[in-house]
Amino acid sequence: MLTEFEHYLATQANLPNEAIRKISTLAMPRILRRNEFIFRAGEICRHKIFIVNGLLRTFNTTTAGNEHILQFSPELTWTLDVESYDRQIPSYVSIAAVEPSNILLWHKSTFNTLLTEIPAFKKLAEQLISRNIYHSRQRMLTILSGTPEEKYADFIRNYPGFLSRLPLRMIAAYLGISIKTLTRIRHTQLQR
Amino acid sequence: MLTEFEHYLATQANLPNEAIRKISTLAMPRILRRNEFIFRAGEICRHKIFIVNGLLRTFNTTTAGNEHILQFSPELTWTLDVESYDRQIPSYVSIAAVEPSNILLWHKSTFNTLLTEIPAFKKLAEQLISRNIYHSRQRMLTILSGTPEEKYADFIRNYPGFLSRLPLRMIAAYLGISIKTLTRIRHTQLQR
DNA sequence: GTTAAACAAGGTCATTTGACCATCATTCTA
DNA sequence: TAGAATGATGGTCAAATGACCTTGTTTAAC
């Protein structure tokens, strides 16, 4: 589990071996079963999370019980709720495993130490934030602009691998459309 | 124009007077007329932009001619297209003035110098990025979750002052609903 | 291996939404 | 000040969408 992470780090940033060792030594490994939560809405996000393998989802549940998915996080990516983590306030989203997953956790204080001690790691962290911002923007446009067909097509294009790993209802919850609409789209596409 | 900006800086960050002077000396003031563009989709975003007064919008126009608004930027806020600015690649959005506006511009190289020379300014910049991220998240949920009524209600709650400054069609373009739907909502609300 | 749960998909129907068009009011411009 | 442009709203109608229910299948859990 740690070797996968170390390999990821080595390919992503120009880090001395010693630094890589240190970062991974301080990680807390954890195994998640399907549907197991890392934290629930109302709790505070206390860790940075790296997904070694598996798939997580970040979502919000309305009082009416509807689920809206903000983000999927597959293997070799990071996740957390930024606002809750930064300010240590209760989160309004939950993060849970879609598939059985292996993850690594760092406590905020630990992670901050690493950031100050290892400049190249700080740089990597900043790059990840940037990518996240670009990505959110793009997603906002997609949600705003499209007909359901276009949203679905965008999803397939951007995340071709996810289709087979996710129940359709989660894709619908991600796209902001009803599952009925989604199956209708798929139905008409099959006929072509 | 510069004094307003200097006042803003003084209240937002713990900056020595000398630093404030320096930052504002390097700003390029510019006056925008209604509907005047700062840059258009396809061009590169070369500046950080501070709105002294007025109101800008960041938007995207589809090939079908539909406009989708990502963001409104009122007085005493910053704006730019992050991805285009960071990577100096063509932007897929445009930024234009909704009202006659006074703005300040800094070239990327100038701004970077300021960031490295003035740590407290760098800190402010990071705070602004964070807030932006929180804000995007929140907006994503709103767009995903709501009925048009809820989206409109959220808009009124979050930006009470904007309603009177914006044409309704822009509010519709921001919420991702048709103007017909928006007027219908307003109509039924009037009757209650 | 059996039972239970989760899931995809289809049917039906009421409601919502958007496209298109016309009208009236307001604002800007020459 | 007249004329043009912009903007808000309403009418009408067709299409899209979601809620609810049922069925058949796949997947997970014990």
Short mmCIF file of N, CA and C in Angstrom, two decimals, chain A residues 50-56 72-78 159 162 165:
data_model
loop_
_atom_site.label_atom_id
_atom_site.label_comp_id
_atom_site.label_asym_id
_atom_site.label_seq_id
_atom_site.Cartn_x
_atom_site.Cartn_y
_atom_site.Cartn_z
N PHE A 50 -5.47 10.28 0.93
CA PHE A 50 -4.97 9.82 -0.37
C PHE A 50 -5.57 8.45 -0.64
N ILE A 51 -6.12 8.27 -1.83
CA ILE A 51 -6.74 7.00 -2.17
C ILE A 51 -5.72 6.14 -2.92
N VAL A 52 -5.31 5.06 -2.30
CA VAL A 52 -4.33 4.17 -2.92
C VAL A 52 -5.03 3.33 -3.99
N ASN A 53 -6.12 2.70 -3.59
CA ASN A 53 -6.98 2.11 -4.60
C ASN A 53 -8.41 2.11 -4.11
N GLY A 54 -9.34 1.99 -5.04
CA GLY A 54 -10.74 2.10 -4.69
C GLY A 54 -11.34 3.37 -5.24
N LEU A 55 -12.45 3.77 -4.69
CA LEU A 55 -13.19 4.92 -5.21
C LEU A 55 -14.05 5.51 -4.11
N LEU A 56 -13.91 6.82 -3.89
CA LEU A 56 -14.72 7.50 -2.88
C LEU A 56 -15.65 8.49 -3.53
N PHE A 72 -16.11 12.53 -7.33
CA PHE A 72 -15.63 11.16 -7.17
C PHE A 72 -14.12 11.21 -7.04
N SER A 73 -13.57 10.39 -6.19
CA SER A 73 -12.12 10.37 -6.01
C SER A 73 -11.59 8.95 -6.20
N PRO A 74 -10.99 8.68 -7.34
CA PRO A 74 -10.48 7.34 -7.61
C PRO A 74 -9.06 7.17 -7.07
N GLU A 75 -8.49 6.01 -7.33
CA GLU A 75 -7.14 5.69 -6.88
C GLU A 75 -6.14 6.74 -7.38
N LEU A 76 -5.14 6.97 -6.57
CA LEU A 76 -4.06 7.90 -6.87
C LEU A 76 -4.50 9.36 -6.97
N THR A 77 -5.53 9.69 -6.21
CA THR A 77 -5.90 11.09 -6.07
C THR A 77 -6.08 11.39 -4.58
N TRP A 78 -6.23 12.68 -4.30
CA TRP A 78 -6.42 13.14 -2.92
C TRP A 78 -7.85 13.61 -2.74
N TYR A 159 -14.69 10.91 -17.78
CA TYR A 159 -14.42 9.79 -16.87
C TYR A 159 -14.86 8.48 -17.48
N PHE A 162 -15.25 5.42 -15.19
CA PHE A 162 -16.15 5.41 -14.04
C PHE A 162 -17.47 4.69 -14.33
N ARG A 165 -17.93 1.41 -12.94
CA ARG A 165 -17.65 1.24 -11.52
C ARG A 165 -18.73 1.84 -10.63
#
